[in-house]
mmCIF file of C-alpha atoms in Angstrom:
data_model
loop_
_atom_site.group_PDB
_atom_site.id
_atom_site.type_symbol
_atom_site.label_atom_id
_atom_site.label_comp_id
_atom_site.label_asym_id
_atom_site.label_seq_id
_atom_site.Cartn_x
_atom_site.Cartn_y
_atom_site.Cartn_z
ATOM 1 C CA MET A 16 -0.581 0.084 0.360
ATOM 2 C CA LYS A 17 0.984 3.041 -0.964
ATOM 3 C CA PRO A 18 1.725 5.607 2.162
ATOM 4 C CA ARG A 19 -0.214 8.330 1.202
ATOM 5 C CA LEU A 20 -2.971 6.258 -0.023
ATOM 6 C CA ARG A 21 -2.309 4.988 4.069
ATOM 7 C CA ARG A 22 -1.916 7.656 6.211
ATOM 8 C CA TRP A 23 -4.904 8.472 4.210
ATOM 9 C CA LEU A 24 -7.303 6.036 5.749
ATOM 10 C CA GLY A 25 -5.772 6.817 8.882
ATOM 11 C CA VAL A 26 -7.592 9.787 8.811
ATOM 12 C CA LEU A 27 -10.412 9.304 7.450
ATOM 13 C CA ALA A 28 -10.712 6.375 9.667
ATOM 14 C CA ALA A 29 -9.546 9.040 12.653
ATOM 15 C CA VAL A 30 -13.350 10.780 11.233
ATOM 16 C CA LEU A 31 -14.925 8.087 11.318
ATOM 17 C CA LEU A 32 -14.592 7.687 14.905
ATOM 18 C CA SER A 33 -14.997 10.821 16.363
ATOM 19 C CA VAL A 34 -18.220 11.441 14.209
ATOM 20 C CA GLY A 35 -20.856 12.935 16.337
ATOM 21 C CA LEU A 36 -24.003 10.831 15.479
ATOM 22 C CA ALA A 37 -26.888 14.039 14.605
ATOM 23 C CA SER A 38 -29.646 14.088 16.527
ATOM 24 C CA VAL A 39 -50.449 -19.753 9.402
ATOM 25 C CA SER A 40 -52.799 -21.414 11.199
ATOM 26 C CA THR A 41 -53.589 -18.732 13.629
ATOM 27 C CA GLU A 42 -53.170 -21.699 16.814
ATOM 28 C CA GLN A 43 -49.157 -22.142 17.264
ATOM 29 C CA ALA A 44 -48.038 -25.086 18.960
ATOM 30 C CA ALA A 45 -45.000 -24.770 22.491
ATOM 31 C CA PRO A 46 -41.586 -22.926 21.344
ATOM 32 C CA VAL A 47 -39.833 -25.404 20.511
ATOM 33 C CA ALA A 48 -36.716 -26.801 22.938
ATOM 34 C CA GLN A 49 -33.338 -24.220 23.206
ATOM 35 C CA ARG A 50 -31.707 -24.836 20.162
ATOM 36 C CA PRO A 51 -28.376 -25.797 21.255
ATOM 37 C CA ALA A 52 -25.204 -23.151 19.405
ATOM 38 C CA LYS A 53 -22.903 -24.315 16.958
ATOM 39 C CA ALA A 54 -19.747 -25.737 18.088
ATOM 40 C CA LYS A 55 -17.204 -22.387 17.184
ATOM 41 C CA LYS A 56 -15.038 -24.115 14.632
ATOM 42 C CA ASN A 57 -11.410 -22.800 13.709
ATOM 43 C CA PRO A 58 -12.373 -19.393 11.099
ATOM 44 C CA LEU A 59 -9.094 -20.197 9.349
ATOM 45 C CA LEU A 60 -9.886 -24.234 8.605
ATOM 46 C CA LYS A 61 -11.754 -21.775 6.099
ATOM 47 C CA LEU A 62 -9.849 -20.022 4.047
ATOM 48 C CA VAL A 63 -7.810 -23.591 2.733
ATOM 49 C CA GLU A 64 -10.946 -25.208 1.715
ATOM 50 C CA PRO A 65 -11.421 -26.187 -1.532
ATOM 51 C CA TRP A 66 -12.829 -23.502 -3.506
ATOM 52 C CA PRO A 67 -16.094 -24.825 -6.678
ATOM 53 C CA THR A 68 -15.255 -24.391 -10.634
ATOM 54 C CA ALA A 69 -15.691 -20.964 -12.120
ATOM 55 C CA GLU A 70 -18.723 -22.407 -13.823
ATOM 56 C CA ALA A 71 -19.958 -23.851 -10.097
ATOM 57 C CA LEU A 72 -19.162 -19.836 -9.044
ATOM 58 C CA ALA A 73 -20.825 -18.596 -12.625
ATOM 59 C CA LYS A 74 -24.256 -20.947 -11.291
ATOM 60 C CA ARG A 75 -24.672 -19.527 -8.016
ATOM 61 C CA ARG A 76 -24.142 -16.506 -8.203
ATOM 62 C CA ALA A 77 -26.738 -15.726 -11.445
ATOM 63 C CA GLU A 78 -29.480 -17.968 -9.259
ATOM 64 C CA SER A 79 -28.909 -15.471 -6.365
ATOM 65 C CA GLU A 80 -29.542 -12.634 -8.319
ATOM 66 C CA ALA A 81 -32.382 -14.033 -9.563
ATOM 67 C CA LEU A 82 -34.658 -14.340 -6.853
ATOM 68 C CA PRO A 83 -37.779 -13.741 -6.651
ATOM 69 C CA LEU A 84 -37.638 -10.662 -3.101
ATOM 70 C CA PHE A 85 -35.571 -9.216 -4.574
ATOM 71 C CA ALA A 86 -36.246 -9.141 -8.139
ATOM 72 C CA SER A 87 -38.343 -6.180 -7.074
ATOM 73 C CA ALA A 88 -38.287 -2.820 -5.600
ATOM 74 C CA ASP A 89 -42.103 -2.172 -4.495
ATOM 75 C CA PRO A 90 -43.685 -3.360 -1.115
ATOM 76 C CA ILE A 91 -44.915 -6.112 0.257
ATOM 77 C CA GLU A 92 -47.311 -6.875 2.274
ATOM 78 C CA PHE A 93 -47.434 -10.945 3.976
ATOM 79 C CA THR A 94 -49.596 -11.889 7.366
ATOM 80 C CA LEU A 95 -47.034 -13.779 10.345
ATOM 81 C CA ALA A 96 -48.730 -15.530 12.692
ATOM 82 C CA ALA A 97 -47.316 -16.674 15.625
ATOM 83 C CA ASP A 98 -46.677 -16.541 19.634
ATOM 84 C CA PHE A 99 -45.349 -13.650 19.422
ATOM 85 C CA LYS A 100 -46.166 -12.507 24.186
ATOM 86 C CA ALA A 101 -43.276 -15.532 24.448
ATOM 87 C CA ILE A 102 -41.058 -14.329 21.743
ATOM 88 C CA ASN A 103 -41.222 -10.793 22.914
ATOM 89 C CA LYS A 104 -39.604 -11.979 25.973
ATOM 90 C CA ASP A 105 -37.501 -13.935 24.916
ATOM 91 C CA ARG A 106 -34.731 -11.057 25.071
ATOM 92 C CA ASP A 107 -31.436 -12.494 25.800
ATOM 93 C CA PRO A 108 -28.566 -12.600 23.181
ATOM 94 C CA LYS A 109 -27.318 -15.710 23.701
ATOM 95 C CA SER A 110 -31.166 -17.833 23.910
ATOM 96 C CA ARG A 111 -31.574 -19.592 20.074
ATOM 97 C CA THR A 112 -34.981 -21.269 20.680
ATOM 98 C CA VAL A 113 -36.997 -20.731 18.174
ATOM 99 C CA TYR A 114 -41.418 -21.004 17.941
ATOM 100 C CA PRO A 115 -43.855 -22.489 15.735
ATOM 101 C CA ALA A 116 -45.389 -19.800 12.714
ATOM 102 C CA THR A 117 -46.947 -19.026 9.534
ATOM 103 C CA LEU A 118 -45.886 -16.837 6.902
ATOM 104 C CA LYS A 119 -49.058 -16.270 4.694
ATOM 105 C CA VAL A 120 -48.079 -14.335 1.120
ATOM 106 C CA SER A 121 -50.015 -14.345 -2.141
ATOM 107 C CA GLY A 122 -49.198 -16.472 -4.136
ATOM 108 C CA ALA A 123 -47.743 -16.435 -7.459
ATOM 109 C CA ALA A 124 -51.521 -16.906 -9.535
ATOM 110 C CA GLY A 125 -52.720 -14.466 -6.466
ATOM 111 C CA GLU A 126 -53.861 -16.703 -3.967
ATOM 112 C CA VAL A 127 -53.131 -16.763 -0.327
ATOM 113 C CA LYS A 128 -50.169 -19.542 0.549
ATOM 114 C CA ASP A 129 -49.941 -20.533 4.739
ATOM 115 C CA LEU A 130 -45.999 -22.033 4.608
ATOM 116 C CA PRO A 131 -44.743 -23.217 7.941
ATOM 117 C CA ILE A 132 -41.787 -21.259 9.354
ATOM 118 C CA GLN A 133 -40.074 -21.094 12.999
ATOM 119 C CA ILE A 134 -39.281 -17.669 14.283
ATOM 120 C CA ARG A 135 -36.397 -17.358 16.928
ATOM 121 C CA ALA A 136 -35.244 -13.811 18.117
ATOM 122 C CA ARG A 137 -31.948 -12.151 16.846
ATOM 123 C CA GLY A 138 -29.421 -9.327 17.591
ATOM 124 C CA HIS A 139 -28.076 -7.512 20.835
ATOM 125 C CA SER A 140 -29.098 -3.104 21.416
ATOM 126 C CA ARG A 141 -32.967 -3.680 19.789
ATOM 127 C CA ARG A 142 -33.205 -6.620 21.538
ATOM 128 C CA MET A 143 -33.157 -5.185 24.888
ATOM 129 C CA SER A 144 -35.852 -4.408 26.266
ATOM 130 C CA ARG A 145 -34.897 -1.091 27.539
ATOM 131 C CA THR A 146 -34.384 -0.215 23.391
ATOM 132 C CA CYS A 147 -36.915 -2.138 21.784
ATOM 133 C CA ASP A 148 -41.112 -3.029 22.482
ATOM 134 C CA TYR A 149 -40.962 -5.218 19.665
ATOM 135 C CA VAL A 150 -37.007 -8.331 18.530
ATOM 136 C CA PRO A 151 -36.400 -8.045 15.590
ATOM 137 C CA LEU A 152 -36.297 -12.404 13.159
ATOM 138 C CA LYS A 153 -35.602 -14.450 11.885
ATOM 139 C CA LEU A 154 -36.959 -16.044 9.697
ATOM 140 C CA GLU A 155 -36.478 -20.061 9.066
ATOM 141 C CA PHE A 156 -38.604 -22.371 5.483
ATOM 142 C CA THR A 157 -38.848 -25.432 7.173
ATOM 143 C CA ASN A 158 -40.659 -26.419 4.743
ATOM 144 C CA LYS A 159 -38.829 -25.073 0.692
ATOM 145 C CA PRO A 160 -41.242 -26.493 -1.854
ATOM 146 C CA LEU A 161 -44.556 -24.881 -0.158
ATOM 147 C CA ALA A 162 -42.791 -21.420 -1.152
ATOM 148 C CA ARG A 163 -42.509 -21.446 -4.846
ATOM 149 C CA GLY A 164 -45.099 -19.707 -6.895
ATOM 150 C CA THR A 165 -43.946 -16.164 -3.771
ATOM 151 C CA VAL A 166 -41.423 -14.056 -3.404
ATOM 152 C CA PHE A 167 -39.816 -16.351 -1.033
ATOM 153 C CA ALA A 168 -38.862 -19.577 -3.150
ATOM 154 C CA ARG A 169 -36.384 -20.329 -2.441
ATOM 155 C CA GLN A 170 -35.401 -18.938 0.316
ATOM 156 C CA GLU A 171 -33.621 -20.392 4.198
ATOM 157 C CA ALA A 172 -33.501 -17.796 6.871
ATOM 158 C CA LEU A 173 -33.834 -14.642 6.446
ATOM 159 C CA LYS A 174 -33.851 -11.484 8.895
ATOM 160 C CA LEU A 175 -36.099 -8.824 9.849
ATOM 161 C CA VAL A 176 -35.603 -6.006 10.569
ATOM 162 C CA VAL A 177 -38.705 -5.016 12.443
ATOM 163 C CA GLN A 178 -40.118 -1.616 13.387
ATOM 164 C CA CYS A 179 -38.691 -0.822 16.724
ATOM 165 C CA ALA A 180 -42.303 -0.080 18.209
ATOM 166 C CA GLY A 181 -45.439 1.662 17.210
ATOM 167 C CA GLY A 182 -45.215 4.918 16.043
ATOM 168 C CA GLY A 183 -45.248 7.210 13.879
ATOM 169 C CA ASP A 184 -41.902 8.101 14.947
ATOM 170 C CA TYR A 185 -39.771 4.504 14.798
ATOM 171 C CA ARG A 186 -41.858 4.136 11.485
ATOM 172 C CA GLN A 187 -40.489 6.883 9.908
ATOM 173 C CA TYR A 188 -36.387 4.967 11.634
ATOM 174 C CA LEU A 189 -37.364 1.963 9.702
ATOM 175 C CA LEU A 190 -37.872 4.011 6.780
ATOM 176 C CA LYS A 191 -34.883 5.751 7.091
ATOM 177 C CA GLU A 192 -32.857 1.980 7.511
ATOM 178 C CA TYR A 193 -33.300 0.892 4.301
ATOM 179 C CA LEU A 194 -33.131 4.123 2.735
ATOM 180 C CA ALA A 195 -29.687 4.350 4.452
ATOM 181 C CA TYR A 196 -29.199 0.358 2.735
ATOM 182 C CA THR A 197 -30.937 1.222 -0.056
ATOM 183 C CA LEU A 198 -28.431 4.174 -1.587
ATOM 184 C CA PHE A 199 -25.521 1.580 -0.091
ATOM 185 C CA ASN A 200 -27.124 -0.612 -3.515
ATOM 186 C CA LEU A 201 -26.369 2.343 -5.171
ATOM 187 C CA VAL A 202 -22.840 2.707 -4.253
ATOM 188 C CA ALA A 203 -21.995 -0.584 -4.586
ATOM 189 C CA PRO A 204 -24.440 -2.384 -5.916
ATOM 190 C CA GLU A 205 -22.476 -6.035 -6.162
ATOM 191 C CA ARG A 206 -21.636 -5.518 -2.293
ATOM 192 C CA SER A 207 -24.644 -4.646 -0.583
ATOM 193 C CA PHE A 208 -26.599 -6.169 1.217
ATOM 194 C CA ARG A 209 -30.585 -6.519 -0.509
ATOM 195 C CA VAL A 210 -33.199 -6.051 0.928
ATOM 196 C CA ARG A 211 -36.991 -4.916 0.563
ATOM 197 C CA LEU A 212 -39.526 -3.325 2.137
ATOM 198 C CA ALA A 213 -43.311 -4.640 4.094
ATOM 199 C CA THR A 214 -46.151 -4.306 6.424
ATOM 200 C CA ILE A 215 -46.734 -6.843 7.722
ATOM 201 C CA ASN A 216 -50.057 -7.783 9.621
ATOM 202 C CA TYR A 217 -49.156 -9.651 13.123
ATOM 203 C CA LEU A 218 -51.556 -12.175 14.444
ATOM 204 C CA ASP A 219 -50.864 -13.251 17.899
ATOM 205 C CA LYS A 220 -51.143 -17.207 19.700
ATOM 206 C CA ALA A 221 -55.351 -16.900 19.108
ATOM 207 C CA GLY A 222 -55.709 -15.619 15.421
ATOM 208 C CA LYS A 223 -56.161 -11.930 16.395
ATOM 209 C CA PRO A 224 -54.221 -8.835 14.635
ATOM 210 C CA ALA A 225 -51.914 -7.863 17.018
ATOM 211 C CA GLY A 226 -51.408 -4.901 14.607
ATOM 212 C CA THR A 227 -49.430 -3.612 11.364
ATOM 213 C CA ARG A 228 -46.736 -2.592 10.992
ATOM 214 C CA HIS A 229 -43.656 -1.652 8.215
ATOM 215 C CA GLY A 230 -40.832 -4.127 8.313
ATOM 216 C CA MET A 231 -38.003 -4.721 5.998
ATOM 217 C CA LEU A 232 -35.433 -7.342 4.611
ATOM 218 C CA LEU A 233 -32.285 -8.771 5.222
ATOM 219 C CA GLU A 234 -31.138 -10.894 2.415
ATOM 220 C CA ASP A 235 -29.184 -13.733 3.321
ATOM 221 C CA GLU A 236 -25.412 -13.147 3.996
ATOM 222 C CA GLY A 237 -24.328 -16.517 2.107
ATOM 223 C CA ASP A 238 -26.890 -15.568 -1.245
ATOM 224 C CA VAL A 239 -24.373 -12.034 -1.007
ATOM 225 C CA ALA A 240 -21.061 -14.293 -0.972
ATOM 226 C CA ARG A 241 -22.767 -16.225 -3.700
ATOM 227 C CA ARG A 242 -23.531 -12.528 -5.856
ATOM 228 C CA MET A 243 -19.284 -12.229 -4.849
ATOM 229 C CA GLU A 244 -18.787 -15.575 -6.171
ATOM 230 C CA GLY A 245 -17.374 -15.299 -2.683
ATOM 231 C CA ARG A 246 -18.054 -17.605 0.305
ATOM 232 C CA ILE A 247 -18.284 -15.806 3.986
ATOM 233 C CA VAL A 248 -15.643 -16.052 6.105
ATOM 234 C CA GLU A 249 -14.807 -14.586 10.291
ATOM 235 C CA LEU A 250 -11.972 -13.546 10.622
ATOM 236 C CA PRO A 251 -11.110 -11.014 13.295
ATOM 237 C CA ARG A 252 -8.807 -8.368 13.862
ATOM 238 C CA LEU A 253 -8.332 -8.140 10.569
ATOM 239 C CA MET A 254 -6.902 -4.187 9.390
ATOM 240 C CA PHE A 255 -7.416 -1.304 6.294
ATOM 241 C CA LYS A 256 -4.270 -3.967 4.276
ATOM 242 C CA ASP A 257 -5.538 -6.805 4.930
ATOM 243 C CA VAL A 258 -8.920 -6.025 2.832
ATOM 244 C CA GLU A 259 -9.544 -5.093 -0.312
ATOM 245 C CA MET A 260 -9.167 -1.521 -0.745
ATOM 246 C CA ASP A 261 -11.401 -0.902 -3.547
ATOM 247 C CA THR A 262 -14.216 -2.791 -1.770
ATOM 248 C CA LEU A 263 -12.988 -0.626 1.618
ATOM 249 C CA MET A 264 -12.722 3.053 0.881
ATOM 250 C CA PRO A 265 -16.759 3.065 -1.223
ATOM 251 C CA MET A 266 -17.906 1.339 2.462
ATOM 252 C CA MET A 267 -15.939 4.341 4.587
ATOM 253 C CA ILE A 268 -16.666 7.030 3.071
ATOM 254 C CA PHE A 269 -20.370 5.343 3.344
ATOM 255 C CA GLU A 270 -20.769 4.922 6.732
ATOM 256 C CA TYR A 271 -18.970 8.762 6.742
ATOM 257 C CA MET A 272 -21.890 9.899 5.067
ATOM 258 C CA ILE A 273 -24.390 8.474 7.187
ATOM 259 C CA GLY A 274 -22.745 9.225 10.810
ATOM 260 C CA ASN A 275 -21.822 5.906 11.816
ATOM 261 C CA THR A 276 -19.009 4.707 14.367
ATOM 262 C CA ASP A 277 -21.217 1.530 14.989
ATOM 263 C CA TYR A 278 -19.341 -1.112 13.053
ATOM 264 C CA SER A 279 -15.524 -2.685 13.005
ATOM 265 C CA ILE A 280 -13.819 -4.436 10.643
ATOM 266 C CA TYR A 281 -11.270 -5.801 13.624
ATOM 267 C CA ALA A 282 -13.637 -7.271 15.927
ATOM 268 C CA LEU A 283 -16.315 -8.259 12.661
ATOM 269 C CA HIS A 284 -19.031 -5.350 14.061
ATOM 270 C CA ASN A 285 -21.976 -5.174 11.734
ATOM 271 C CA VAL A 286 -19.646 -6.017 8.982
ATOM 272 C CA ARG A 287 -19.157 -9.209 7.128
ATOM 273 C CA VAL A 288 -15.904 -10.562 5.214
ATOM 274 C CA VAL A 289 -16.448 -12.321 2.016
ATOM 275 C CA GLN A 290 -13.315 -13.869 1.067
ATOM 276 C CA ARG A 291 -13.209 -14.737 -3.126
ATOM 277 C CA PRO A 292 -11.471 -17.009 -5.264
ATOM 278 C CA ASP A 293 -8.136 -14.903 -5.451
ATOM 279 C CA LYS A 294 -7.800 -14.709 -2.219
ATOM 280 C CA SER A 295 -8.482 -11.184 -2.070
ATOM 281 C CA LEU A 296 -11.080 -10.205 1.718
ATOM 282 C CA HIS A 297 -13.827 -8.111 0.705
ATOM 283 C CA PRO A 298 -15.834 -6.159 3.968
ATOM 284 C CA ILE A 299 -19.665 -5.531 3.919
ATOM 285 C CA PRO A 300 -21.521 -3.271 6.610
ATOM 286 C CA TYR A 301 -24.923 -4.038 7.303
ATOM 287 C CA ASP A 302 -27.040 -2.715 10.833
ATOM 288 C CA LEU A 303 -26.768 0.494 10.398
ATOM 289 C CA ASP A 304 -30.084 1.982 12.941
ATOM 290 C CA TYR A 305 -27.758 4.119 14.555
ATOM 291 C CA SER A 306 -26.560 6.361 11.965
ATOM 292 C CA GLY A 307 -26.724 10.681 12.256
ATOM 293 C CA LEU A 308 -28.832 9.476 9.099
ATOM 294 C CA VAL A 309 -31.068 6.816 10.937
ATOM 295 C CA ASN A 310 -30.612 9.261 14.423
ATOM 296 C CA THR A 311 -32.720 6.754 16.547
ATOM 297 C CA PRO A 312 -32.861 7.995 20.153
ATOM 298 C CA TYR A 313 -31.242 4.879 21.754
ATOM 299 C CA ALA A 314 -27.951 5.330 19.695
ATOM 300 C CA ARG A 315 -24.589 6.754 20.347
ATOM 301 C CA PRO A 316 -21.605 7.199 18.562
ATOM 302 C CA ALA A 317 -18.535 4.298 19.801
ATOM 303 C CA ARG A 318 -16.895 4.887 22.973
ATOM 304 C CA GLY A 319 -13.231 3.641 20.849
ATOM 305 C CA ALA A 320 -10.591 5.602 19.516
ATOM 306 C CA SER A 321 -9.726 3.239 16.874
ATOM 307 C CA ALA A 322 -10.983 0.000 15.156
ATOM 308 C CA ARG A 323 -9.718 -2.232 17.295
ATOM 309 C CA ALA A 324 -10.476 -0.672 20.770
ATOM 310 C CA TRP A 325 -14.406 -0.861 19.870
ATOM 311 C CA THR A 326 -17.142 -1.133 22.197
ATOM 312 C CA PRO A 327 -20.815 -1.293 21.985
ATOM 313 C CA GLY A 328 -22.989 2.137 22.936
ATOM 314 C CA THR A 329 -24.951 2.072 25.835
ATOM 315 C CA ALA A 330 -28.078 2.807 24.866
ATOM 316 C CA ARG A 331 -30.372 5.443 26.663
ATOM 317 C CA ARG A 332 -34.272 5.119 27.324
ATOM 318 C CA ARG A 333 -36.255 5.554 24.939
ATOM 319 C CA SER A 334 -39.498 7.760 25.795
ATOM 320 C CA SER A 335 -42.992 6.387 25.068
ATOM 321 C CA ARG A 336 -44.392 7.836 21.844
#
């Protein structure tokens, strides 16, 4: 790396990390037993795994690019039926309890399909009760053939970013985070998470309406990697010199543009890393709710003076809306 470029990146990183923020069957069964945590593997083993052929990589890329969920930017509407009273009490970040649910969505012929799925709470700061009334969700499709002919065809698991709480302000926070993702899609279309805005009708365990709110479906990280003809790798303690500059530069400038310090390549916080067959490493950002552009009431600038010193911001108790 040229000395001048290294100095420029160092100055940019310091600015980024010091910037302040701008201101369904309706009857559901009992929760599935706690899913055991996956045994941790040596992340370096992923680096030496053999690569598929170029033809196979190109085929996987084409399949991921053609997923119907992200073939359009038009908002979609669907219904989720589950025991949301229990799900919204699942606030432990270490919990991996899954709950049975039903996703109701229109098929290609206009018919309504009931897709059996599993739901679990996820996340960290937005999972805390002092931050959000509704926990972020992960949707896991247990019967993929039934999803054929719908926008969820060929999906296995999706993160659902939900509206954090009721009220117009929290609807706007969700929409502004959606805007942030779509802005980065314009900057780096092949090296960013695609998103799809949704209107979600919630039904409780008894099948009664439990509210209608906006949500945002986030592309699976594996599909992001496949679109790049690469794979996700877990490599903490990466430095600027270790990653692809053509991917790093747009990401850093984008994070600066939206006023976000809530990420770290070094700590793999709100960043996923894609490795390509040429061994290059590409950081891909996500979770943009702490940015100044979104300006949520619980957001704080990162405390650390450098990426390696990152610690989670402390969420302040939001006022009722």
